Short mmCIF file of C-alpha atoms in Angstrom, two decimals:
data_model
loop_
_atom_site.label_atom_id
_atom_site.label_comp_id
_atom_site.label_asym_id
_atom_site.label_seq_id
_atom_site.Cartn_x
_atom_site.Cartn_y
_atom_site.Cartn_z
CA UNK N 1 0.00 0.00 0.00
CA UNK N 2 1.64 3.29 -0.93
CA UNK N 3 2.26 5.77 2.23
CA UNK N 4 1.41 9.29 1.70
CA UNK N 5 0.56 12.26 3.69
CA UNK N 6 -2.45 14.23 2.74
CA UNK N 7 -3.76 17.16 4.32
CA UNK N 8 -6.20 20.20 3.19
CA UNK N 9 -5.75 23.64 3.64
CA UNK N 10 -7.75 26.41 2.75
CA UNK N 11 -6.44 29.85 1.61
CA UNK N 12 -8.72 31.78 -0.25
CA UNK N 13 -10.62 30.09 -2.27
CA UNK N 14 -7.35 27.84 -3.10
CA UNK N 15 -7.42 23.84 -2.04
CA UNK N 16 -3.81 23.21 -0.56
CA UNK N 17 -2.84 19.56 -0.16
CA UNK N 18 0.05 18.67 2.65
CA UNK N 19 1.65 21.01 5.20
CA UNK N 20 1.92 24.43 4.11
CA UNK N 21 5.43 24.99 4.37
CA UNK N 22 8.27 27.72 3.93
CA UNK N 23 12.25 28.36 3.68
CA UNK N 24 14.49 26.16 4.80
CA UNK N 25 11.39 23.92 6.87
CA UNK N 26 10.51 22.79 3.53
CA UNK N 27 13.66 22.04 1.79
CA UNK N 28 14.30 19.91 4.84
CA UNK N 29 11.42 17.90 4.37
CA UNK N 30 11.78 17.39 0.21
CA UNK N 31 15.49 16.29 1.17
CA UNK N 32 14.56 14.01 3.95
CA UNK N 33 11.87 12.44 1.62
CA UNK N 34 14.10 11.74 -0.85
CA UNK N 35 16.74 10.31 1.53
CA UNK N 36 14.28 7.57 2.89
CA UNK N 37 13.54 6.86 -0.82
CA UNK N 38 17.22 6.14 -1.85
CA UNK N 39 17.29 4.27 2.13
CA UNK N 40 13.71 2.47 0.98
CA UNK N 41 15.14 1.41 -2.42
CA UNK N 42 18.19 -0.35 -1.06
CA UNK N 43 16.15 -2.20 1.03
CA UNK N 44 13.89 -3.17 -1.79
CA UNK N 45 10.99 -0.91 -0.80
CA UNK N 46 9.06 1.10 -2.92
CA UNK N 47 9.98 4.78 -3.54
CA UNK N 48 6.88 7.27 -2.66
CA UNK N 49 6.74 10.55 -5.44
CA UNK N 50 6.42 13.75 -3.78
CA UNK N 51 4.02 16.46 -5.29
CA UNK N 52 4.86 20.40 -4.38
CA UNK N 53 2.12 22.53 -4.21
CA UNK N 54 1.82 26.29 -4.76
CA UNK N 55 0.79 29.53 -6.30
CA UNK N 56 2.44 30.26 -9.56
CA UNK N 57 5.83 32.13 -9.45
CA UNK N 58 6.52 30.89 -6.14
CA UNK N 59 10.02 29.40 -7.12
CA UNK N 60 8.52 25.29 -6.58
CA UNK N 61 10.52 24.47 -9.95
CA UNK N 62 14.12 26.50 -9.55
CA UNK N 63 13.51 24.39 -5.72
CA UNK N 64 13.87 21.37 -7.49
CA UNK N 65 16.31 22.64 -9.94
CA UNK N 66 18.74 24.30 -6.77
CA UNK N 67 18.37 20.44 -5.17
CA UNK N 68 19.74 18.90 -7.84
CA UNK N 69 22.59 21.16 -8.00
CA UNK N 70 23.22 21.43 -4.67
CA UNK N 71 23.39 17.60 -4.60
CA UNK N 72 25.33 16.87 -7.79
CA UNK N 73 22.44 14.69 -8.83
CA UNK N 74 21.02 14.29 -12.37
CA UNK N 75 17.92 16.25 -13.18
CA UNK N 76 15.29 15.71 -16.24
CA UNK N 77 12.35 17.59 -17.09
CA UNK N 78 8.90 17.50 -18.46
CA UNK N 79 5.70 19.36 -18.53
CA UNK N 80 2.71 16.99 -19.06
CA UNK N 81 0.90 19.97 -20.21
CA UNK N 82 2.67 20.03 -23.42
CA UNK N 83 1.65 16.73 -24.16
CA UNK N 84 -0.63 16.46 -26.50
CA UNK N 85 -0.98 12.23 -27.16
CA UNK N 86 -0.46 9.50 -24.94
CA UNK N 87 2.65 8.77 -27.38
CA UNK N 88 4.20 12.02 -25.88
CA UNK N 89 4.21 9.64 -22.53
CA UNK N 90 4.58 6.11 -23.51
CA UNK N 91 6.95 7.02 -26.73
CA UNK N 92 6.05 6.22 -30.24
CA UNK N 93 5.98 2.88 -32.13
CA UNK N 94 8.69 1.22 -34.40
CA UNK N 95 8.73 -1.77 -36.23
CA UNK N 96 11.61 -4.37 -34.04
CA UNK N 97 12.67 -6.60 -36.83
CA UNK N 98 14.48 -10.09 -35.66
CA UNK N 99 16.39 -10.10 -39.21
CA UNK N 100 14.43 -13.03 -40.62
CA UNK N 101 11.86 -12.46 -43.63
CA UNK N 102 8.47 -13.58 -41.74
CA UNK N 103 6.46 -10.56 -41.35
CA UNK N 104 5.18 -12.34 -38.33
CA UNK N 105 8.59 -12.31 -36.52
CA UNK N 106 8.61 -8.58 -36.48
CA UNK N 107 7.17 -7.09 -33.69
CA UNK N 108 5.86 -3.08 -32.85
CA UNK N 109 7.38 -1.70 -30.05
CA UNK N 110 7.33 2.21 -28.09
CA UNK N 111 10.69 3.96 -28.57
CA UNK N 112 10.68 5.98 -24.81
CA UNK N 113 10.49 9.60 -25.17
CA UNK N 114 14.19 11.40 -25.51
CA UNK N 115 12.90 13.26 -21.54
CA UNK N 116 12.93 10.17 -20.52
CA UNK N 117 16.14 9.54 -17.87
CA UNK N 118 18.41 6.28 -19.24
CA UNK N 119 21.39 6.02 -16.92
CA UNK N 120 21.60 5.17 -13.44
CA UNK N 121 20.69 8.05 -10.77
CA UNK N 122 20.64 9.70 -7.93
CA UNK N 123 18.29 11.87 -10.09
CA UNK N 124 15.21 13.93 -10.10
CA UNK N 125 12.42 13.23 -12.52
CA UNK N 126 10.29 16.86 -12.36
CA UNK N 127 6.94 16.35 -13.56
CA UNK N 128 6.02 20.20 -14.00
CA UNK N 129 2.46 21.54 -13.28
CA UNK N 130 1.31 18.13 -13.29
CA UNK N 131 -2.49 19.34 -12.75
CA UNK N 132 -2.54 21.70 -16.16
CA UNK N 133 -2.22 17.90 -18.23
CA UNK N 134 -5.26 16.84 -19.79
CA UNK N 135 -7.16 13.91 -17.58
CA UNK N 136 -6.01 11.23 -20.09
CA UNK N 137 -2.36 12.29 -19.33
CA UNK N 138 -3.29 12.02 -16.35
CA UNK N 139 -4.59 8.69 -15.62
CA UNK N 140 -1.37 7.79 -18.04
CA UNK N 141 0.62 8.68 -15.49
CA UNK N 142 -1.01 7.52 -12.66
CA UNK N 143 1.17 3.99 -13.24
CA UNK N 144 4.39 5.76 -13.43
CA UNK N 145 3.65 7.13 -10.00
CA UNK N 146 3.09 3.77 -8.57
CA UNK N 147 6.40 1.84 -9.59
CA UNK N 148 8.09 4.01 -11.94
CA UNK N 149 7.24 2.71 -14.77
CA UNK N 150 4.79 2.40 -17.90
CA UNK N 151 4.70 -0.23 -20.79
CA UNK N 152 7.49 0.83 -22.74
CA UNK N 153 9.76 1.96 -19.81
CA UNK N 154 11.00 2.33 -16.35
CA UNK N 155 13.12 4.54 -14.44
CA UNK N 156 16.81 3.73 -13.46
CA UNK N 157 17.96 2.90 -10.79
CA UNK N 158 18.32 6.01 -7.95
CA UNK N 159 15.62 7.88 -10.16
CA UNK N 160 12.87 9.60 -8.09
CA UNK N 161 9.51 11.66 -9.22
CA UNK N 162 9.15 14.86 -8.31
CA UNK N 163 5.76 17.00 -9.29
CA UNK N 164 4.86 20.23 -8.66
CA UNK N 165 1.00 21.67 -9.09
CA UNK N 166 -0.92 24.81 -8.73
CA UNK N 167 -3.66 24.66 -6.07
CA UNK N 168 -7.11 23.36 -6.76
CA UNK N 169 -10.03 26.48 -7.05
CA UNK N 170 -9.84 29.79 -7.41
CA UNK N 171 -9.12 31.08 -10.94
CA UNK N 172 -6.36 28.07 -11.94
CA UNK N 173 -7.00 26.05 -15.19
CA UNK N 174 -6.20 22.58 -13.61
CA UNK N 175 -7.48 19.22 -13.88
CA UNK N 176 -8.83 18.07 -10.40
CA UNK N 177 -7.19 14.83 -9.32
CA UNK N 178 -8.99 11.94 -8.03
CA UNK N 179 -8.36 10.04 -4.20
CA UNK N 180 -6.63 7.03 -6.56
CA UNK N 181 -4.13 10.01 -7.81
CA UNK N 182 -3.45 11.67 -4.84
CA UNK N 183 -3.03 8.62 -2.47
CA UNK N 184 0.08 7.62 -4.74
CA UNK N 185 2.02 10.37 -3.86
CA UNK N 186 2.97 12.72 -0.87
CA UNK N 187 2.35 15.78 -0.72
CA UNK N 188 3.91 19.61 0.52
CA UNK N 189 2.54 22.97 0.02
CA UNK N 190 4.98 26.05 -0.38
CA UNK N 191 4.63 29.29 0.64
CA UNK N 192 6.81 32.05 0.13
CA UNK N 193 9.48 33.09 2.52
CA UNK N 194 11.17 35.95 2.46
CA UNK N 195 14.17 35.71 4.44
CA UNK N 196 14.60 31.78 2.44
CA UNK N 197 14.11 34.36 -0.96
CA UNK N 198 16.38 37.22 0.40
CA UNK N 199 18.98 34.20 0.90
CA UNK N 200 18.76 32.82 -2.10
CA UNK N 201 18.67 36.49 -4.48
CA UNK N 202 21.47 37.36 -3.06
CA UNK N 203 23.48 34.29 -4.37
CA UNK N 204 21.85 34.53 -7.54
CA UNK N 205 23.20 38.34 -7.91
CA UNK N 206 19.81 39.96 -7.73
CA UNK N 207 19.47 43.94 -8.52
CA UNK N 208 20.16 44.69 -4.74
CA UNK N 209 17.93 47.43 -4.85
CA UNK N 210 14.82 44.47 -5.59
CA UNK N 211 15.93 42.49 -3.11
CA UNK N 212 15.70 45.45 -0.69
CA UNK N 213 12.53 46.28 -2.00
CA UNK N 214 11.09 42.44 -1.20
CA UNK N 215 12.72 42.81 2.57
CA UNK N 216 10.36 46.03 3.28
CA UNK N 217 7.34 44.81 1.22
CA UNK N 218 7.23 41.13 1.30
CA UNK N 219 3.39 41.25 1.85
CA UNK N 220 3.12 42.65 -1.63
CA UNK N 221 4.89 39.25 -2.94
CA UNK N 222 1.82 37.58 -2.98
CA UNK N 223 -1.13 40.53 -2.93
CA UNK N 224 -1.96 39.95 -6.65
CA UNK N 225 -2.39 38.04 -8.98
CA UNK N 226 0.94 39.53 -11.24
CA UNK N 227 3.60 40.19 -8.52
CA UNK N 228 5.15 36.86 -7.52
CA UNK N 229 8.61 36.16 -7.33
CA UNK N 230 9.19 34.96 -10.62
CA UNK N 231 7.30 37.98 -11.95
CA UNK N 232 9.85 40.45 -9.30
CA UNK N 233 13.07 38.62 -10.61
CA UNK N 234 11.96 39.43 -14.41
CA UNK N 235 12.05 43.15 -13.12
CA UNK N 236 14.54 43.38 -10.53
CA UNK N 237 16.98 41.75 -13.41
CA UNK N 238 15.21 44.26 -16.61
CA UNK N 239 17.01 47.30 -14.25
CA UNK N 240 20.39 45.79 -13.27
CA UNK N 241 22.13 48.01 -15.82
CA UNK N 242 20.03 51.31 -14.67
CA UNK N 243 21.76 53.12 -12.00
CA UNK N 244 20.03 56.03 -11.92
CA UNK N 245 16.45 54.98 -11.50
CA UNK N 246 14.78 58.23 -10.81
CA UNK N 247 16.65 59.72 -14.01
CA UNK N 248 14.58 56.89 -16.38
CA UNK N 249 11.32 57.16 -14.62
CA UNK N 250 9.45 56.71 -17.51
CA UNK N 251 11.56 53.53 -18.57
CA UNK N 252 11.28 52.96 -14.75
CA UNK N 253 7.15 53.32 -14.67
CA UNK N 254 6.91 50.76 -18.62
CA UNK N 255 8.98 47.76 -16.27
CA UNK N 256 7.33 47.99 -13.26
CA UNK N 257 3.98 47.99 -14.90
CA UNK N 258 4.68 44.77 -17.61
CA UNK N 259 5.73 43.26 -14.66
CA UNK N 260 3.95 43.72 -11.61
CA UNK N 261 0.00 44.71 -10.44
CA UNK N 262 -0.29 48.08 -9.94
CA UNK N 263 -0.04 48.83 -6.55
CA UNK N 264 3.25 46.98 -6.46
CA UNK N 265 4.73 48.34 -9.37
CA UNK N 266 3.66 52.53 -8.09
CA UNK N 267 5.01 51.07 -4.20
CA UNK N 268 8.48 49.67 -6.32
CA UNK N 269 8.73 52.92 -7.86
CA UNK N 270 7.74 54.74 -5.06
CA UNK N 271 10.32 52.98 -3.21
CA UNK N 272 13.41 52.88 -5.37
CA UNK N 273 13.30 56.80 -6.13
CA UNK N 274 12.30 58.31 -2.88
CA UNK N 275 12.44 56.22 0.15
CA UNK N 276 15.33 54.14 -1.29
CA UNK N 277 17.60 57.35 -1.23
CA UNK N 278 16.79 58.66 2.07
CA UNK N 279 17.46 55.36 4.02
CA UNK N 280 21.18 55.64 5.04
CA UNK N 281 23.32 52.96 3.76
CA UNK N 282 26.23 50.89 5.91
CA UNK N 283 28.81 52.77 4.73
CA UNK N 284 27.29 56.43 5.82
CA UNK N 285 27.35 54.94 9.47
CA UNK N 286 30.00 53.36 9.33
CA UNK N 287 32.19 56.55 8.39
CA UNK N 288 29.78 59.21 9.67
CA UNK N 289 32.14 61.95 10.94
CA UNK N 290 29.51 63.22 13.34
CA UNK N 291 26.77 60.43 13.77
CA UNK N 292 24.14 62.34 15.57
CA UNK N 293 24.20 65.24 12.61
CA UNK N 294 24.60 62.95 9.67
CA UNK N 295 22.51 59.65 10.84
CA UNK N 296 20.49 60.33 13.56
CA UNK N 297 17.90 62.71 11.82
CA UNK N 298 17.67 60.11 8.98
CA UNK N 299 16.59 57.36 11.82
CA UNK N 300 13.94 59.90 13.47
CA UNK N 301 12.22 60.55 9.94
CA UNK N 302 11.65 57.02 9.65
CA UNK N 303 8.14 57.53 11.03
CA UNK N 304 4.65 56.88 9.94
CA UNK N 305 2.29 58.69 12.19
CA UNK N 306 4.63 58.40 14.89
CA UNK N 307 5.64 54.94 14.81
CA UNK N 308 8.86 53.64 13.72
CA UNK N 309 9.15 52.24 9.86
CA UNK N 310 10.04 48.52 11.57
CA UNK N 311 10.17 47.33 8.34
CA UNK N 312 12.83 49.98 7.07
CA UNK N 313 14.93 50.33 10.70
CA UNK N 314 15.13 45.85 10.10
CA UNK N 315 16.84 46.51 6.58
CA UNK N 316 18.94 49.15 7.58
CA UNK N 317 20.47 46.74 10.63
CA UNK N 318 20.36 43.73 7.81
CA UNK N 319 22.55 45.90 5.66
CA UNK N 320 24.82 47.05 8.42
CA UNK N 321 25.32 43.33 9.66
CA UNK N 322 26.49 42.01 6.12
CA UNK N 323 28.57 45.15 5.28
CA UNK N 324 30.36 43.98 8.98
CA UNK N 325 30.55 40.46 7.84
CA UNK N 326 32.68 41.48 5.23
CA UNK N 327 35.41 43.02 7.09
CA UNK N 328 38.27 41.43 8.72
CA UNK N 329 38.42 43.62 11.71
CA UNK N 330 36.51 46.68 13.12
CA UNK N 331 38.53 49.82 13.92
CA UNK N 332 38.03 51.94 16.73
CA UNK N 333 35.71 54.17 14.56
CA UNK N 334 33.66 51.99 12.75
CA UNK N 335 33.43 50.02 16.51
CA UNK N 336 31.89 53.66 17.70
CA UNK N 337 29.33 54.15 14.61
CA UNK N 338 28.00 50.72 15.40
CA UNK N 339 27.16 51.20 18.99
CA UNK N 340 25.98 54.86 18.03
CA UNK N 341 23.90 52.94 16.15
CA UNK N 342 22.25 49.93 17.83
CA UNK N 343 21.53 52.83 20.73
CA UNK N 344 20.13 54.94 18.78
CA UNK N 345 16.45 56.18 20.61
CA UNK N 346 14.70 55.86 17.29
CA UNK N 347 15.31 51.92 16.92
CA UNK N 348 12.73 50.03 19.18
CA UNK N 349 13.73 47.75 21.52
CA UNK N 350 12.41 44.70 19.24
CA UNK N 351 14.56 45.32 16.29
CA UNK N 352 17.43 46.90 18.57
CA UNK N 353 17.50 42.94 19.64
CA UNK N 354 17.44 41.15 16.65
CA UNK N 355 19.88 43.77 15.38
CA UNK N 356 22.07 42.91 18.45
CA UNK N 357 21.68 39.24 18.22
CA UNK N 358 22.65 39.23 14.24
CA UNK N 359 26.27 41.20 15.16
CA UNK N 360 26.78 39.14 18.23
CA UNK N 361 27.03 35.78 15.72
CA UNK N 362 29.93 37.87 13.42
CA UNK N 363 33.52 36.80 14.65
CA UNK N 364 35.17 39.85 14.10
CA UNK N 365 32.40 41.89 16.23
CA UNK N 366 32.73 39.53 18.94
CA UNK N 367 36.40 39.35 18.69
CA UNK N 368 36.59 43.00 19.11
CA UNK N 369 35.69 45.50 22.33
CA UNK N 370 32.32 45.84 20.52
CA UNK N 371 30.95 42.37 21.02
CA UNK N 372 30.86 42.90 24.61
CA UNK N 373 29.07 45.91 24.75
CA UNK N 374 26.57 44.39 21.88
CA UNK N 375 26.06 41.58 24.55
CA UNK N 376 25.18 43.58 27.01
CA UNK N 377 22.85 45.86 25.15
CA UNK N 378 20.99 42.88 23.98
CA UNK N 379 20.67 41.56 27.86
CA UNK N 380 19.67 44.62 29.43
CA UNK N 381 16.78 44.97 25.80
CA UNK N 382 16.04 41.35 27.43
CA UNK N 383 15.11 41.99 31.01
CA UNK N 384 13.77 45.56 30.35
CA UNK N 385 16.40 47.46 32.30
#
């Protein structure tokens, strides 16, 4: 009987199946899946397909993609959607003559399609938006998901199935699957994370100007139905060669609106050529001559009806603590900018912690004088005192 795990959830008017999961939580649960698999397999067990749910643009694909990397494991690809005969997933028919005359000694067999893996894995079979196939692809595949294979082939060796789908409801065109579908697989929901995307942009050499945007906006990643992350990369990667935004607005205004819904393409433009400029950057602290002239009246505008941007104060630290990370060792000057800093009276005490706690993991600011004095601002934010 094949295990799976199957669970409902209900956003919107979307049908979820599995745990709704983000970041790092759920890439530890796809790689632990496919461990036991390879573990199950050796044993002679049978390997269990896992299915990814999510909104489009979420990044379930380039998951599977990164994994494969990550793991030096072979990777092949293929979107049922495209398929438009049953011959697209069984292969087509040839003529297998044994060399002798008889017609009747020749036989008709199914050449497998070229997507189809042929050496031994570890390796990743991605079956990509599963649910947009047509229903007779679908019950096609439904034997491939059982034991890996169909009647004119089978996966190597080390070869798992991966499948990622777009939730049932709402405004998707998907094929609903059936209880004998989904109880051959497990399944995982995604959900976007930003920190997990913030991470990941920043290896992939994203416009660093988007990926700030995303840190003070991330509930606009998922507000429409345009702006998703796949939809932010395409812009954030259209104005890597701008660097004077406000100076192309109207270039600016024709990117952000092919790419985005409107009210996140006027807050990206909003952002990028007015807030963007006034937020002081990591290396105004760090070599502000006189901090509470050049920095501190740039912290006490970040207000909105007198409270503190959080969301602005956050990136600010963020960029301070990777600017740090970079240097060897802290000099007595940059040492004083950085405590001028974290005590500044416009930070709350909130993100004056998290700020604290994100230095006091750097060697070279706990190696120096700093660290201790970090330390014991973040114990005294701690107990109140």
């Amino acid at each position: 009987m094949a295990l799976f795990l199957y669970t409902v959830f209900m956003t919107q008017n979307y049908q979820f199946h599995g745990h709704m999961c983000s970041g790092t939580e759920l890439i530890d649960f796809i790689e632990h899946i496919l461990e036991m698999n390879l573990q199950n397999e050796a044993l002679g067990l049978s390997k269990v397909p896992l299915c990814i749910w999510g909104r489009h643009g979420v990044g379930k694909t380039q998951m599977v993609r990164d994994l494969c990397s990550q793991k030096g494991w072979a990777h092949a690809y293929a979107a049922p959607a495209q398929f438009e005969e049953m011959g697209d997933l069984t292969g087509m028919p040839k003529i297998d003559s044994k060399g002798t005359p008889e017609i009747d000694d020749d036989e008709t067999v199914l050449v497998p399609p070229k997507w189809v893996p042929k050496t031994e894995g570890p390796g990743i079979l991605l079956l990509d938006d599963v649910n947009r196939a047509d229903e007779r692809i679908l019950r096609g595949i439904m034997q491939l998901l059982q034991d890996g294979t169909l009647v004119s082939w089978k996966l190597p060796p080390k070869w798992q199935i991966v499948l990622t789908a777009n939730p049932d409801g709402g405004d998707y065109a998907v094929t609903p699957m059936d209880n004998a579908m989904l109880t051959r697989m497990l399944h995982v929901s995604a959900r976007f994370d930003v920190k997990a995307w913030v991470q990941w942009a920043r290896k992939a050499n994203i416009d660093p100007r988007g990926i700030d945007f995303v840190s003070v906006y991330p509930e606009l990643v998922d507000e429409g139905e345009k702006t998703t992350p796949r939809s932010l990369v395409y812009l954030f990667n259209l104005i890597r060669p701008i660097q004077n935004l406000a100076a192309n607005m109207t270039l600016l205004r024709q990117l952000a609106h092919s790419s985005l819904d409107a009210l996140a393409a006027d807050t990206f433009i909003r952002f990028v050529t007015e807030e963007l400029t006034s937020i002081p950057t990591a290396e105004e602290i760090l070599h502000a001559t006189h901090f509470a002239q050049q920095i501190e009246p740039k912290l006490e505008a970040l207000q909105r009806e007198g409270s503190p941007r959080v969301d602005i104060l956050t990136l600010i630290g963020d960029r301070l603590v990777r600017a740090l990370k970079e240097k060897v060792s802290l000099d007595t000057q940059a040492c004083e900018r950085v405590r001028s800093f974290v005590q500044s009276k416009s930070i709350p005490d909130d993100v004056r912690f998290n700020i604290c706690r994100e230095l006091i993991s750097l060697d070279n600011v706990r190696k120096s004088p700093l660290g201790a004095e970090i330390g014991k601002i973040a114990n005294e934010v701690m107990h109140g005192t």
